[in-house]
Coordinates of C-alpha atoms in Angstrom, one line a residue:
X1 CA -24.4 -13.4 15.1
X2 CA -20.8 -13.7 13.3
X3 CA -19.1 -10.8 12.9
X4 CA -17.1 -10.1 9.8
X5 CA -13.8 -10.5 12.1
X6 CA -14.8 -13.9 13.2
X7 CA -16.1 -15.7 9.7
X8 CA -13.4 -18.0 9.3
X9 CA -14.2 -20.2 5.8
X10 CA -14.5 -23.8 6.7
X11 CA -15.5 -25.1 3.1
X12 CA -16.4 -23.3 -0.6
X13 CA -19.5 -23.8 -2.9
X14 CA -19.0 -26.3 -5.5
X15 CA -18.6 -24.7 -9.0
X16 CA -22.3 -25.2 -9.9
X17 CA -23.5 -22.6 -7.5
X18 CA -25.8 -24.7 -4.0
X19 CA -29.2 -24.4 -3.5
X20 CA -30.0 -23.1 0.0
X21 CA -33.1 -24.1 2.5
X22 CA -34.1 -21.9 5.1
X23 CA -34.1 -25.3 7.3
X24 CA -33.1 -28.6 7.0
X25 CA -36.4 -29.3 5.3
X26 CA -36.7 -29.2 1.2
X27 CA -39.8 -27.7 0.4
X28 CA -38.5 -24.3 2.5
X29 CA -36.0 -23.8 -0.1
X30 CA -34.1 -20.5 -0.8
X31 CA -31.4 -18.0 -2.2
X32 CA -28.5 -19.6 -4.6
X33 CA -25.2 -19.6 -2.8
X34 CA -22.7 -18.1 -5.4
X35 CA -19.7 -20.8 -7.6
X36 CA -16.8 -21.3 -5.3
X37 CA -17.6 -18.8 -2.7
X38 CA -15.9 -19.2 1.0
X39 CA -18.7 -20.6 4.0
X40 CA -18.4 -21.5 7.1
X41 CA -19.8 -24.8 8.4
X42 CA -21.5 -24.1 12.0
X43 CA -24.1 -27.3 12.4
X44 CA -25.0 -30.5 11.0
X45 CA -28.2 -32.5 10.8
X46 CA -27.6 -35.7 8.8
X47 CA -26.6 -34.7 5.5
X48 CA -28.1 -31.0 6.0
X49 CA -25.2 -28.7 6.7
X50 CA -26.1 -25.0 8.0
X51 CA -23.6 -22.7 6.6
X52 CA -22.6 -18.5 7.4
X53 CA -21.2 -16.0 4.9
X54 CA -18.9 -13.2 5.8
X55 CA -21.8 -11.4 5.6
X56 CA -23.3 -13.3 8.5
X57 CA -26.0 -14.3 6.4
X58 CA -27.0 -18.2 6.9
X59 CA -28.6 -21.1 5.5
X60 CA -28.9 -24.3 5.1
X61 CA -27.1 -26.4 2.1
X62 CA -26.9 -30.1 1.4
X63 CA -23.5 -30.6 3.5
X64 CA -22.3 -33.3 1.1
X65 CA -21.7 -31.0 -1.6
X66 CA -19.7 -28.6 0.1
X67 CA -15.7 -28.5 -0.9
X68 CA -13.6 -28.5 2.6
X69 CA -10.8 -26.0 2.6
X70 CA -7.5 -27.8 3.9
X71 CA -7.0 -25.1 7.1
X72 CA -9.1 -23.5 8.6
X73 CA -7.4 -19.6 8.4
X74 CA -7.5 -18.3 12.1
X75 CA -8.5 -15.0 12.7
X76 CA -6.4 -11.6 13.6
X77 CA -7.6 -8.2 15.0
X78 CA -6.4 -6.0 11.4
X79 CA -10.0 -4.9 9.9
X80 CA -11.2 -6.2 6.4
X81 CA -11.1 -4.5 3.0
X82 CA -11.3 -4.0 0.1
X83 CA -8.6 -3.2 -2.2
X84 CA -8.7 -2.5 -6.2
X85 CA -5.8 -3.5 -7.9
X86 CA -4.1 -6.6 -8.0
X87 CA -0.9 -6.5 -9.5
X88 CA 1.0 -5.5 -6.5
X89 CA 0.6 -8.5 -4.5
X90 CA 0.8 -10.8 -8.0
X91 CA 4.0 -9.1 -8.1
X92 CA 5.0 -9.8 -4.6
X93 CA 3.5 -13.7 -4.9
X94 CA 5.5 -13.6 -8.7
X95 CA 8.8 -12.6 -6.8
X96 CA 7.9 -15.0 -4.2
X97 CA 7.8 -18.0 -6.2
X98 CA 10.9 -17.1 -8.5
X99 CA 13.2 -17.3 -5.5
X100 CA 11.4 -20.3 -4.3
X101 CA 11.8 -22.0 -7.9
X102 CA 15.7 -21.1 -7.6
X103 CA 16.5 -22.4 -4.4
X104 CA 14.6 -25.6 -6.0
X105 CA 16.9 -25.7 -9.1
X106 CA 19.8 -24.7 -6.6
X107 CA 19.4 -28.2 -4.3
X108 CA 18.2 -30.1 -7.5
X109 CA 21.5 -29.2 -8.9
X110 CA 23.4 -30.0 -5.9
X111 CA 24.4 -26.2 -5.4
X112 CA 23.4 -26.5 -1.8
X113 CA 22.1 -28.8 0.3
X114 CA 19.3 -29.7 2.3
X115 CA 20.0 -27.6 5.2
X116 CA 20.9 -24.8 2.8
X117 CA 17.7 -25.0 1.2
X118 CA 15.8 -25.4 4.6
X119 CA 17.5 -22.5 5.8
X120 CA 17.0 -20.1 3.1
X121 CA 13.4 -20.4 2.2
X122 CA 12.4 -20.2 5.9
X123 CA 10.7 -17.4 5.2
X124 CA 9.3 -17.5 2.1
X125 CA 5.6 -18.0 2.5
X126 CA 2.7 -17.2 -0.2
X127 CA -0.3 -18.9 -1.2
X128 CA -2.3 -18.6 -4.1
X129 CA -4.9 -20.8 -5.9
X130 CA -6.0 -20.0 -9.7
X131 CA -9.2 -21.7 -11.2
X132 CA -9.7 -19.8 -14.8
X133 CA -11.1 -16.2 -14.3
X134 CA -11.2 -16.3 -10.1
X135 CA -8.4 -16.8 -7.8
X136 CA -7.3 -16.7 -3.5
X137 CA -4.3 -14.9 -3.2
X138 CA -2.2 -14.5 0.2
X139 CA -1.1 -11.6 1.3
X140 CA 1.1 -12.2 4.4
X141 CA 2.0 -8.4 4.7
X142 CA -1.6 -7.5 5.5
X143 CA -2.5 -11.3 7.0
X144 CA -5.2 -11.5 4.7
X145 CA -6.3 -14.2 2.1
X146 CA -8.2 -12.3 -1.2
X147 CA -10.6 -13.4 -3.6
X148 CA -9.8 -11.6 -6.9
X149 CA -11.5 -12.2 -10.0
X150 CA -10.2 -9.4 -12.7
X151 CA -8.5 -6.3 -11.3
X152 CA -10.8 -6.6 -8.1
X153 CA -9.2 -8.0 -4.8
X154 CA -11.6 -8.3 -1.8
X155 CA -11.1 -9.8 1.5
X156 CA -12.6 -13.0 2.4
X157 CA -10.1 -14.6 5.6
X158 CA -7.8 -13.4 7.5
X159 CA -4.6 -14.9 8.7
X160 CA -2.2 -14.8 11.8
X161 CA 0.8 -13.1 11.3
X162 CA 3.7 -14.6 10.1
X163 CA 5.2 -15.3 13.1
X164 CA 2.3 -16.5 15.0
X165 CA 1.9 -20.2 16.0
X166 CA 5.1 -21.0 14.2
X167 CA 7.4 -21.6 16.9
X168 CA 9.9 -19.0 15.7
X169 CA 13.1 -19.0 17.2

């Protein structure tokens, strides 16, 4: 069984919600998998994908549905949470992406050049994906990727620190 530190989201449910089968066979079908929520692919059979939850729940889907996530977040040993508000870390991601956006119009405008601009957003790292009322938000402090959706944040991935598997000097 997966344990809450090892579910690692491979994929999401398409918008529409997914049907689920209790096996690869479509007169055993099942619960409704939730719009957008994070899955983890662990077997295939044809186009019959079984999937796991971060509750360790599992199921089977039809595979060709499922949206891929571009990484695959690898897992760390902090413990998962829940926390209520928001706005902090869409302060820190807002802060973020303001000093990004000026180093931007800093090397657009010939301010500084490339290896200026390399240099000095080295570390700026943040990650965040907004599709109308939901939302992923990273939050590289606590190495965890959020799900937020109103002034509710809740843990779905973790990350590596920072520094991990970055080659840093």
């Amino acid at each position: 069984m997966t344990s809450p530190y090892e579910f690692r989201p491979t994929h999401v449910v398409p918008e529409g919600g997914l049907p689920t089968w209790e096996s690869p066979d479509p007169a055993r079908q099942s619960a409704r998998l939730d719009p957008l929520l994070p899955v983890m692919l662990t077997e295939t059979s044809g186009d019959w994908a079984r999937v796991v939850c971060s509750n360790a729940w599992s199921a089977w889907v039809d595979g060709r549905l499922l949206v891929a996530l571009p990484h695959r977040p690898p897992g760390t040993a902090q413990p998962l949470g829940t926390t209520a508000d928001p706005r902090a870390l869409l302060a820190a991601l807002e802060s973020a992406l303001g000093a990004y956006r000026a180093l931007v119009e800093q090397y657009a405008d010939g301010r500084i050049d490339l290896e200026g601009f390399r240099s000095r957003s080295a570390g700026l790292r943040i990650g965040a994906v907004i599709d109308g009322p939901a939302a992923w938000l990273l939050d590289l402090d606590r190495g965890r990727w959020y799900y937020c959706e109103g002034a509710q944040l809740q843990t779905y991935a973790t990350v590596e620190p920072a520094d991990s598997g970055r080659g840093a000097p």
